[in-house]
XYZ file of C-alpha atoms in Angstrom:
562
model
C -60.243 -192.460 -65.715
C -62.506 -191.297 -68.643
C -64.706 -194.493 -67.952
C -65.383 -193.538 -64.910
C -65.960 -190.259 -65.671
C -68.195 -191.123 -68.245
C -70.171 -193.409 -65.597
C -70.369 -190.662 -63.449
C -71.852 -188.124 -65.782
C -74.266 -190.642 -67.062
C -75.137 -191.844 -63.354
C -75.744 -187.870 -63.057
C -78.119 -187.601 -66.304
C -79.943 -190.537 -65.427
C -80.443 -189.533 -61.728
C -81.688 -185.992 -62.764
C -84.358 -187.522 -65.906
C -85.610 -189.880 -63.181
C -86.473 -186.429 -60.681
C -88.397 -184.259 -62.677
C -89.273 -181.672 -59.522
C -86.690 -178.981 -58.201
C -85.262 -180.543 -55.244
C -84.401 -176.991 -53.233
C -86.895 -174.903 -54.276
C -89.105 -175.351 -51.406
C -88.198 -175.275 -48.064
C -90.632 -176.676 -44.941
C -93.358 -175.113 -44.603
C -92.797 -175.616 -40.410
C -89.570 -174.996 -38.582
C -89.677 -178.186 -36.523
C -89.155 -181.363 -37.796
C -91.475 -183.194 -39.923
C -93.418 -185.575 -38.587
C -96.801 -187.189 -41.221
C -99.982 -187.867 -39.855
C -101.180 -188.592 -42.766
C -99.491 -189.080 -46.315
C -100.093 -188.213 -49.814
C -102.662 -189.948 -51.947
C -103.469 -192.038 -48.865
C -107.082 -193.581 -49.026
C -109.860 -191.496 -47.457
C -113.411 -191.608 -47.866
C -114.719 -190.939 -51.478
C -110.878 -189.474 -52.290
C -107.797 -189.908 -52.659
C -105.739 -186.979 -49.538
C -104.338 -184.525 -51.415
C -101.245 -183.746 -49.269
C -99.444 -184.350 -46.842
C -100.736 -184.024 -43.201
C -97.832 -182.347 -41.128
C -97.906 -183.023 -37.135
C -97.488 -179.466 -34.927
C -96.998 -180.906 -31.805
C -100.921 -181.391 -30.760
C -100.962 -177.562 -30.749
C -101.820 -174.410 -32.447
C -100.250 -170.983 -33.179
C -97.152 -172.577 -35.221
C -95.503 -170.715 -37.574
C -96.366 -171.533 -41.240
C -93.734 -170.230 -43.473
C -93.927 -169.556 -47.491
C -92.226 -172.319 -48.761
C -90.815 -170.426 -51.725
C -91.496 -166.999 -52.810
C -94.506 -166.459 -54.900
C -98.039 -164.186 -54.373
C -101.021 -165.573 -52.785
C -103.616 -166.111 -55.458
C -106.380 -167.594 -53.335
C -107.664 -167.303 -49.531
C -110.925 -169.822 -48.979
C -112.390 -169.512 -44.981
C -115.461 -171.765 -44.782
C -116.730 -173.831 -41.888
C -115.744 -177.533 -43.624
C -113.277 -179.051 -45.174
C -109.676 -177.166 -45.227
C -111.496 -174.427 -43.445
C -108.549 -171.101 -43.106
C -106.558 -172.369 -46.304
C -103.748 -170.278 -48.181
C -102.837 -171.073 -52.009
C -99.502 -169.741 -52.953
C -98.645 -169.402 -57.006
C -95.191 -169.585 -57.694
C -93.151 -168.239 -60.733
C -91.802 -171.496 -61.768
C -95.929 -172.792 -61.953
C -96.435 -174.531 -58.840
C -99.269 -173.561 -56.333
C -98.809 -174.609 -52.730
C -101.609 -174.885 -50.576
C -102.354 -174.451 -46.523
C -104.853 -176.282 -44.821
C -106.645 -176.252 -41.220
C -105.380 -172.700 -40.524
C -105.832 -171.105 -36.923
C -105.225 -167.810 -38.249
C -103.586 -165.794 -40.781
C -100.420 -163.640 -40.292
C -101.875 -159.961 -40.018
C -101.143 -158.320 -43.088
C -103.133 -161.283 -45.162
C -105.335 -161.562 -41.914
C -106.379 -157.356 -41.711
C -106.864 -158.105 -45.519
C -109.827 -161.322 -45.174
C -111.399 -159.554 -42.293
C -111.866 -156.480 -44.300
C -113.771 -158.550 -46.998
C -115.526 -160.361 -44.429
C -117.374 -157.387 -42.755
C -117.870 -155.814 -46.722
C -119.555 -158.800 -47.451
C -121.111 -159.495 -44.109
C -119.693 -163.535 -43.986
C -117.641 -165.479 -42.435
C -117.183 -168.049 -44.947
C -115.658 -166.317 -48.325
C -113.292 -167.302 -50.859
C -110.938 -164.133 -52.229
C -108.371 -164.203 -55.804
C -106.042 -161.555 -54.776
C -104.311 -159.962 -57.553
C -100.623 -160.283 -58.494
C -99.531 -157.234 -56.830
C -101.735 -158.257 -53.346
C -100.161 -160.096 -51.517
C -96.437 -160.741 -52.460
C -94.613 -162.751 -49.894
C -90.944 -164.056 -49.997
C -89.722 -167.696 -48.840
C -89.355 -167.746 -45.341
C -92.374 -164.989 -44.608
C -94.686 -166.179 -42.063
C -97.973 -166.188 -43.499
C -100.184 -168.075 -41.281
C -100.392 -170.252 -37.837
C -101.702 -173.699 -37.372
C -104.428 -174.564 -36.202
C -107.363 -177.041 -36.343
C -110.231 -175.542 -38.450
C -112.300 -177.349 -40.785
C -113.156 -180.885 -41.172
C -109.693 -181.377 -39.111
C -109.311 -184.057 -36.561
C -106.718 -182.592 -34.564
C -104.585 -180.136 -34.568
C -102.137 -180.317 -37.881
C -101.162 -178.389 -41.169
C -102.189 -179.706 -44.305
C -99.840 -179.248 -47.245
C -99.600 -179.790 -51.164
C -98.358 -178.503 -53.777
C -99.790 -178.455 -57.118
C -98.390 -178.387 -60.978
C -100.504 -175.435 -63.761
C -103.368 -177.907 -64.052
C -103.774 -177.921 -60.801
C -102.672 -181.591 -59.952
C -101.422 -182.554 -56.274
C -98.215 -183.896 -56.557
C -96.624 -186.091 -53.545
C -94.469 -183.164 -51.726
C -91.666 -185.445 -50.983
C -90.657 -185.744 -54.851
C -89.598 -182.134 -53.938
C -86.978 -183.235 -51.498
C -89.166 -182.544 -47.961
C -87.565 -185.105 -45.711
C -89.324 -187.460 -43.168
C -87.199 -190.256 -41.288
C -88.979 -193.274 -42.176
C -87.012 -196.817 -41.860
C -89.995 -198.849 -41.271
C -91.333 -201.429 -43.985
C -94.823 -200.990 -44.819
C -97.065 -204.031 -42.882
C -99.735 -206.103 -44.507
C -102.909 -206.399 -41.989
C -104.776 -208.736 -44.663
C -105.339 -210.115 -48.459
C -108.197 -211.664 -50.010
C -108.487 -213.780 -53.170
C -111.248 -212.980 -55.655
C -112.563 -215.546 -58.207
C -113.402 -213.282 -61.045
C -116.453 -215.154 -63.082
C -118.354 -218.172 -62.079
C -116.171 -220.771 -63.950
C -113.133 -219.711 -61.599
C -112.655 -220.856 -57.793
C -110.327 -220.758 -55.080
C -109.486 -222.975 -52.533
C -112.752 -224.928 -54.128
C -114.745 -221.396 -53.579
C -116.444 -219.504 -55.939
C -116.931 -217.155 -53.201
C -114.095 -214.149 -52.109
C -111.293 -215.639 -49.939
C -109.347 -214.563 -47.026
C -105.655 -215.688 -46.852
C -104.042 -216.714 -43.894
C -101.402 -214.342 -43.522
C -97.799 -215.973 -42.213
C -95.307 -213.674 -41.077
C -91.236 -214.226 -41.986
C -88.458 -213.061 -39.453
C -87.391 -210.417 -42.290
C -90.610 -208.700 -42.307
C -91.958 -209.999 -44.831
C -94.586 -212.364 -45.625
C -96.372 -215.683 -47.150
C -99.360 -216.904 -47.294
C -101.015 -220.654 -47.319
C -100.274 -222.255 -50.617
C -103.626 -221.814 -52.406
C -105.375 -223.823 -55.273
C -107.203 -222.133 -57.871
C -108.824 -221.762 -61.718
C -109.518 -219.715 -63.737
C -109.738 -215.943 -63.939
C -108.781 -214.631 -60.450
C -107.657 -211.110 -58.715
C -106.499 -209.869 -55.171
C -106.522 -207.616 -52.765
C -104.585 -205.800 -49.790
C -105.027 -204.120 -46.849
C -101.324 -202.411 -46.523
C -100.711 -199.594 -44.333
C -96.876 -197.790 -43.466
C -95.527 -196.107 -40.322
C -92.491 -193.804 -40.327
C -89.890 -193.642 -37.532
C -91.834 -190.452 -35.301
C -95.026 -191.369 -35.471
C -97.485 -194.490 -34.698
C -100.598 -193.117 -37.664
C -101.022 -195.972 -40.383
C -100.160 -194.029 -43.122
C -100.696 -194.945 -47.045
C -97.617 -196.496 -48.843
C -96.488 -195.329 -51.761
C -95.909 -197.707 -54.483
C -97.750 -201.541 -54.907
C -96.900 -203.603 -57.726
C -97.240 -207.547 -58.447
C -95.433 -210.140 -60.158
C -96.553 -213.327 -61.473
C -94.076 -216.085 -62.398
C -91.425 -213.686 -62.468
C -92.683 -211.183 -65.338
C -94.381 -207.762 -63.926
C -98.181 -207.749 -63.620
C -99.491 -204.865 -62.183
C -98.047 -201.717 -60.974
C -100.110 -198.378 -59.056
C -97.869 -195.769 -57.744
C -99.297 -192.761 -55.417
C -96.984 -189.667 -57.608
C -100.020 -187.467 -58.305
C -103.488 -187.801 -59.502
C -106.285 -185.221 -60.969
C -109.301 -184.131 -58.663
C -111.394 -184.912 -61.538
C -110.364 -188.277 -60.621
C -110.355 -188.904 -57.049
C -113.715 -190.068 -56.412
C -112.919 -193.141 -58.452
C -110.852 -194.162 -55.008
C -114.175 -196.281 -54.663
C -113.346 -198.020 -57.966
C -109.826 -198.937 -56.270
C -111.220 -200.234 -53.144
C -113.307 -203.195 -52.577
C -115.994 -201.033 -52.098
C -118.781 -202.829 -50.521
C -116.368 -204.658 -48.151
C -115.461 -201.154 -46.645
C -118.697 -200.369 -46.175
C -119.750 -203.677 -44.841
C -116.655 -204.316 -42.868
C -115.049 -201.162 -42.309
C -111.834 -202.595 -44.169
C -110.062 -200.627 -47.348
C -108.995 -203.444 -49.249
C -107.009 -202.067 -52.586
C -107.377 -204.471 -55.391
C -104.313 -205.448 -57.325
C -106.717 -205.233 -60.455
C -108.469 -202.977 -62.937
C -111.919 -203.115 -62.845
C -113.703 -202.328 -66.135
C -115.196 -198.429 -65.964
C -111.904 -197.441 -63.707
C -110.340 -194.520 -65.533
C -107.583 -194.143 -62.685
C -104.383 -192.276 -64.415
C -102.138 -194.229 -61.287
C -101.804 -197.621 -62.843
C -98.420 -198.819 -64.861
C -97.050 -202.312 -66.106
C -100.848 -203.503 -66.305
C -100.837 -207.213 -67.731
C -104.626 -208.562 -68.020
C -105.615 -205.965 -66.159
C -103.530 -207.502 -63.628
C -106.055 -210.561 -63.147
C -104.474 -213.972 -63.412
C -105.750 -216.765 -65.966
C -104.535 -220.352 -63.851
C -104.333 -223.610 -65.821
C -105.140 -226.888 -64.605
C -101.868 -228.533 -62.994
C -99.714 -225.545 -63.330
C -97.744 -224.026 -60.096
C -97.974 -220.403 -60.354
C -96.056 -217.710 -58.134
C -97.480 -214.487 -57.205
C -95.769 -212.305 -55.773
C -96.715 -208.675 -53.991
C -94.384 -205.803 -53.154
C -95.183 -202.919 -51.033
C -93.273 -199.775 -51.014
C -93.189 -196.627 -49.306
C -91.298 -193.250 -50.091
C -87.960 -193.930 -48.616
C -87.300 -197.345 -50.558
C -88.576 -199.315 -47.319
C -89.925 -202.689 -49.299
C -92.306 -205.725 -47.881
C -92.986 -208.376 -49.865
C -95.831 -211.282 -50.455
C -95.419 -214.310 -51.747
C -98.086 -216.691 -52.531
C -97.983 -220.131 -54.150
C -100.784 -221.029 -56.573
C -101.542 -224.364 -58.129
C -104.096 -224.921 -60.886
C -106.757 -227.304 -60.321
C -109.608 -227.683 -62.369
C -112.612 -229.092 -60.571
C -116.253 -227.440 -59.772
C -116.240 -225.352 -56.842
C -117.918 -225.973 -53.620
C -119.826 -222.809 -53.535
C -120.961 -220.344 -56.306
C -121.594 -216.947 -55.037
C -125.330 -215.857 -54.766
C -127.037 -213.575 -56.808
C -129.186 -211.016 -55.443
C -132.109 -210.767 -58.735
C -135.427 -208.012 -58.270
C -137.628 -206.623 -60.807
C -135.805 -203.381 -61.137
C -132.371 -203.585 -63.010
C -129.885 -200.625 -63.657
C -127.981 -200.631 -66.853
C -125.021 -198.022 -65.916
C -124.633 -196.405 -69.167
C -128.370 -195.384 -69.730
C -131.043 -193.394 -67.920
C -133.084 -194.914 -64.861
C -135.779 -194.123 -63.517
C -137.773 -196.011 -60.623
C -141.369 -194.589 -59.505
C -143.398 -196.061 -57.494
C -146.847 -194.816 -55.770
C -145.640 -190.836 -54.908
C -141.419 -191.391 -54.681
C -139.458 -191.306 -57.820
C -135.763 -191.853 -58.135
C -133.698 -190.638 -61.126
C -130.193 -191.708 -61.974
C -128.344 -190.087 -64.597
C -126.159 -191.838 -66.645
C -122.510 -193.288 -65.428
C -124.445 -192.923 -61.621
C -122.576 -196.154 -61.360
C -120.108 -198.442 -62.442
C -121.647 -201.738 -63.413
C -125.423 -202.968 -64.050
C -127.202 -204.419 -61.513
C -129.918 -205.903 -59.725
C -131.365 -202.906 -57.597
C -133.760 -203.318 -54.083
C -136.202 -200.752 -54.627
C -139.467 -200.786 -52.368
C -141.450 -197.768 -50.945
C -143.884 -198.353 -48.310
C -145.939 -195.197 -47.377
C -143.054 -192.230 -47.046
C -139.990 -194.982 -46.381
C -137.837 -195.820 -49.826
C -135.501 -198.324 -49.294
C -133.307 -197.811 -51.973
C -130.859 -201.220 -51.924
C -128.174 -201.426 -49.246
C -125.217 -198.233 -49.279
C -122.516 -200.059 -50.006
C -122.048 -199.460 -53.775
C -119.861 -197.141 -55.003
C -121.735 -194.087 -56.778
C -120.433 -191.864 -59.312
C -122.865 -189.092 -59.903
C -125.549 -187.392 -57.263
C -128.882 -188.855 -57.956
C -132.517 -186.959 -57.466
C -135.211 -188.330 -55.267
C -138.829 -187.094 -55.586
C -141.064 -186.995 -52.935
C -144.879 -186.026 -54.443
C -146.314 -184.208 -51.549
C -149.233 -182.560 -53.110
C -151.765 -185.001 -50.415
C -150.410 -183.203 -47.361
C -152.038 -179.885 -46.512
C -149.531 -176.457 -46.652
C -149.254 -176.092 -42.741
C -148.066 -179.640 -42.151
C -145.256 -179.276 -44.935
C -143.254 -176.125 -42.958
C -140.988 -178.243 -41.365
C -140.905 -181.212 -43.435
C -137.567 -182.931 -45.109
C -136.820 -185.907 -46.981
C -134.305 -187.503 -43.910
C -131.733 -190.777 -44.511
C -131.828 -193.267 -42.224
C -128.522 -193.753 -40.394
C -127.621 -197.046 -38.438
C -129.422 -199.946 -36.967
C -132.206 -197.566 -35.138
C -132.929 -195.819 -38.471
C -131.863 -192.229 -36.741
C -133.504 -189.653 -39.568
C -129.773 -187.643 -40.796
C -131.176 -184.100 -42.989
C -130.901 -184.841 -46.648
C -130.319 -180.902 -48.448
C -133.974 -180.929 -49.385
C -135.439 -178.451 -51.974
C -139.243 -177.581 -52.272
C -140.720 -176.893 -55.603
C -144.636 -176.489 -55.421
C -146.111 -179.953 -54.364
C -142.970 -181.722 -54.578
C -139.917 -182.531 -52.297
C -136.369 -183.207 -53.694
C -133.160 -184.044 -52.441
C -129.916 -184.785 -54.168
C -127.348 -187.237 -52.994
C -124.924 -189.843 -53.292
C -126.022 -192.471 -51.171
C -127.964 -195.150 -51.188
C -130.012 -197.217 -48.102
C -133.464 -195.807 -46.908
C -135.159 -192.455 -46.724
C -138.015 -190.841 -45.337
C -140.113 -187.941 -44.193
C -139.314 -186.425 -41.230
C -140.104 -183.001 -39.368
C -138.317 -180.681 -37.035
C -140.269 -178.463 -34.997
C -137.409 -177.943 -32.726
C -135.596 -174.548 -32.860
C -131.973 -174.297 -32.288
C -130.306 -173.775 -28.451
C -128.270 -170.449 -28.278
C -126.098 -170.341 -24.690
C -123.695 -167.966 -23.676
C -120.269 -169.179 -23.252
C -118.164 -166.355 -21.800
C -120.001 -163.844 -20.164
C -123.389 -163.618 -18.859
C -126.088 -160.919 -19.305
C -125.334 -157.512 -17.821
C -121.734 -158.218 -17.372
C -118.407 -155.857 -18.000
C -116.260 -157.553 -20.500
C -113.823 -154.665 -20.371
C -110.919 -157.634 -20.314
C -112.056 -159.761 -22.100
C -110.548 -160.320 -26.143
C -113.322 -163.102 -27.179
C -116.870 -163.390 -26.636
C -118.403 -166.915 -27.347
C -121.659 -168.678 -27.787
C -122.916 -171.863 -28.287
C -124.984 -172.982 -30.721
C -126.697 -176.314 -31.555
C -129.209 -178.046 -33.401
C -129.890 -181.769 -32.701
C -132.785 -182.431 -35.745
C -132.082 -180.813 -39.314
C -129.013 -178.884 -38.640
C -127.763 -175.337 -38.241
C -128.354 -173.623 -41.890
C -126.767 -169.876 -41.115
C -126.827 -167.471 -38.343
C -126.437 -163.814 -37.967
C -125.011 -161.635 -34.934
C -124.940 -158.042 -34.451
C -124.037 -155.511 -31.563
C -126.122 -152.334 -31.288
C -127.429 -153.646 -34.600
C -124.077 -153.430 -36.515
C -123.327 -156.939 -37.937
C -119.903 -158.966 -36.521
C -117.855 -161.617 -37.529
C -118.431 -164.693 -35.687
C -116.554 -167.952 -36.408
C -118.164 -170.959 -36.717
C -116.279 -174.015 -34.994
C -118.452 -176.795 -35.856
C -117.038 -179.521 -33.817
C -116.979 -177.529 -30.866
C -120.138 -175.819 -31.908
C -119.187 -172.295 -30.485
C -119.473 -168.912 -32.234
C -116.589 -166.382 -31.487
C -116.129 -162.478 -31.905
C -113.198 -161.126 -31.568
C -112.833 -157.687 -29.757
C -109.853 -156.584 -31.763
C -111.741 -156.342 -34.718
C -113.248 -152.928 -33.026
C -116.379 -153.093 -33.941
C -117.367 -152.379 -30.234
C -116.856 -148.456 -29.189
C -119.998 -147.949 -26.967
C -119.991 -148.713 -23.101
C -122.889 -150.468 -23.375
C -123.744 -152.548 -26.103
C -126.221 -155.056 -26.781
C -125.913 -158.636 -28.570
C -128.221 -159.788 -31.018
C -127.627 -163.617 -32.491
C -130.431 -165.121 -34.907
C -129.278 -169.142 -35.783
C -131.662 -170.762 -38.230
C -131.614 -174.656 -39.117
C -132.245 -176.394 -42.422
C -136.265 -176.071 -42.380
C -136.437 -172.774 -40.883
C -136.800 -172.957 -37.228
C -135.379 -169.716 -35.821
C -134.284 -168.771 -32.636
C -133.314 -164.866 -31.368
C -130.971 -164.583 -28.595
C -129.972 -161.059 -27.021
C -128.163 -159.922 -24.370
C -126.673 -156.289 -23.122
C -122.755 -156.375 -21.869
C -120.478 -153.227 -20.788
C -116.811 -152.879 -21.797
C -114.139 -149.515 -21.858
């Protein structure tokens, strides 16, 4: 009896030092069940997802509830990226966080708006103080919605220690039914240096995949030598939902002994961008593919990796048989497994990988800077992860500036010297990227300083001079000119620019400015009538939308309303 007493306490201890986070502190931040669109740390582009992406039924106007009680210590509206988004600090340190926002519950909402019209913009970012906005767990502070750089209609979630770190929410005891095992779409093999092969290659090799009745799979036996790494293309599914969601756990094991272990628990934002040092970068970009290598890179300063043997590359000797095995795990324990049979064989491969060689080489950890007739490119240091090779050519105003599909660190400047062209022609000038097969000129943020034209960004390919001399399009939505919008609760517009961009735009009735939100994706500016701006019978609209080299366009129209 005291055994098992003793078993139990200790079967207690352990289970509680393995779960650091409260397990019923937070409740769901919805009141339906959970269902992921997307999952934590999944791979996105350039990051690492902070959160977890919650479904709300294709609609919007949910309830979001404060998932513990707390004060709300930041409110950030802007036109991109989480666009309505509430952060919640919590006394025991935690910050949650609310993405894609419809609308906010009207005490915090009354409270924005306020701030809005004082600082005449939509976009603004607000610290309440302590004493603000207090809510309790289980206030409604918000509604779902779809603004931002959303997809579709969801609520983005996280929660976050003091240093501001996402940390999975499930660790927290959120519960999603999930009693699928992750699936395996595709592995490659990588010989690491020139000496190594496999399968006779010196070049990268794809795996032919063989599926097992359990679920899990095996590939081809596989010869090889030498110093050699891999990579997977692993995606999970829970029970709900048909998204191919990131797993949650990877680790490798060669001959028996761990190799390599990278678990998605939390990570830093000063960190996330390094996702491209995780991924076979320049197959993504060539073949729209995330493969995740089971191997450290040098320059990779990821914080996610564990049990790392080598690096986790292998070293095969001639004649040896070698097992490798690969085990992919999501959340709820759900495990797939990989194994692959290697034997050494020492010969000279077939192939040897080619090596692109130009006059103009980048050393990563220095300086560069490439100039040639009026374009000049500077790098900074750490711009990128390894030395290289670059293909840099200019001809007239095009740079190509090598192929975009390495990963860069750091935001590089490129110089255009523009001091030949006469003032008038330069008004609506702007260094433009070339997108796609047809070269389609995409608005580079460009900055004019005297004779000179600069741009900043992290992207590579081929850039050029281009103009816009078209103004933006303003339409009426809602109403028409002269009409009574006595019933009516929103007024919309659209709003588009097809060359440079929209930069900002400004509306007033009977010249008193209003708050319009910007929808980008359905590229419509709304008022809202409750905000009461509106007292007159007759007013009249004023809307001025400028894109990013200055084209303007006025648009004004009279409407009636009691």
């Amino acid at each position: 009896m005291r055994n098992t007493l003793f078993l139990l306490v200790f079967i207690s201890t352990f289970s509680q030092a393995q779960n650091i986070y409260p397990q019923d502190y937070f409740r769901s931040p919805l009141d339906i069940e959970l269902i992921l669109s997307g999952t934590f740390a999944e791979l996105r582009s350039n990051h690492f997802h902070s959160g977890l992406d919650l479904k709300t039924k294709q609609r919007e106007g949910l309830n979001i509830y404060a998932t513990a009680s707390g004060y709300i210590s930041r409110i950030r509206v802007s036109h991109y990226g989480y666009g309505k988004a509430i952060y919640i600090t919590h006394p025991n340190g935690y910050v949650t966080v609310h993405g894609h926002l419809q609308r906010f519950s009207d005490r915090v909402e009354a409270y924005v708006k306020q701030r809005q019209y004082e600082k005449e913009s939509y976009e603004i970012e607000l610290f309440p103080d302590l004493n603000d906005l207090v809510v309790t767990k289980g206030d409604i502070i918000a509604y779902s919605g779809n603004t931002g750089g959303s997809g579709g209609p969801h609520l983005h979630f996280e929660i976050r220690d003091n240093q501001e770190r996402p940390i999975n929410p499930l660790l927290f005891g959120l519960k999603i039914k999930d009693s699928k095992k992750p699936t395996v779409s595709s592995i490659y093999a990588y010989p690491i240096n020139d000496l190594s092969h496999v399968n006779g290659s010196n070049l990268k090799q794809k795996l032919r995949l063989i599926p097992l009745k359990n679920g899990d799979y095996k590939t081809e036996d596989l010869t090889a030598h030498g110093k050699i790494g891999f990579a997977i293309n692993s995606i999970d599914r829970q029970d709900l939902a048909a998204n191919k969601n990131g797993v949650y756990k990877i680790e490798t094991l060669y001959n028996g002994m761990k190799n390599f272990t990278i678990d998605f628990r939390k990570f830093s934002f000063g960190e996330t961008k390094h996702l491209n040092r995780l991924i076979d970068y320049k197959h993504y970009k060539d073949k729209k593919e995330r493969l995740q290598k089971l191997f450290r890179d040098t320059n990779n300063p990821l914080s996610m990796y564990d049990n790392v043997v080598d690096d986790g590359y292998l070293i095969i000797y001639d004649t040896l048989s070698n097992i490798y095995k690969v085990k992919i795990t999501d959340f709820d324990g759900n495990e797939t497994t990989i194994n692959i049979n290697i034997k050494g064989v020492d010969k000279q491969p077939n192939d040897v990988a080619a090596r692109f060689i130009s006059p103009y080489y980048i050393t990563s950890d220095e300086v560069n800077t490439l100039e040639n007739q009026k374009i000049k490119v500077d790098f900074p240091k750490q711009t990128f992860y390894d030395d290289f090779f670059i293909d840099y050519k200019v001809n007239g105003d095009t740079l190509t500036l090598h192929k975009n599909n390495l990963a860069v660190k750091k935001s590089f400047t490129i110089t255009y010297d523009v001091s030949n062209y006469a003032p008038e022609d330069l008004k609506q000038v702007y260094i433009a990227r070339l997108i796609g097969y047809k070269n389609y000129p995409s608005y580079s943020s460009t900055i004019r300083e005297e004779n000179k034209l600069i741009t900043r960004t992290k992207n590579l390919g081929k850039f050029c001079l281009a103009r816009d001399i078209v103004a933006p399009v303003i339409t009426p939505v809602s109403f028409k000119d002269g009409q009574w919008l006595s019933k009516y609760r929103f007024l919309k517009i659209k709003i588009e620019d097809k060359e440079s961009g929209i930069s900002n735009y400004r509306a007033s009735i009977n010249d008193e400015w209003i708050l319009m939100e910007y929808d980008y994706k359905k590229k419509t500016l709304t008022y809202d009538f409750n905000d009461k701006v509106v007292t007159d019978t007759k007013n009249n609209l004023k809307v001025i939308v400028t894109d990013n080299v200055g084209n303007s366009t006025t648009f004004e129209a009279s409407f009636f309303r009691k």
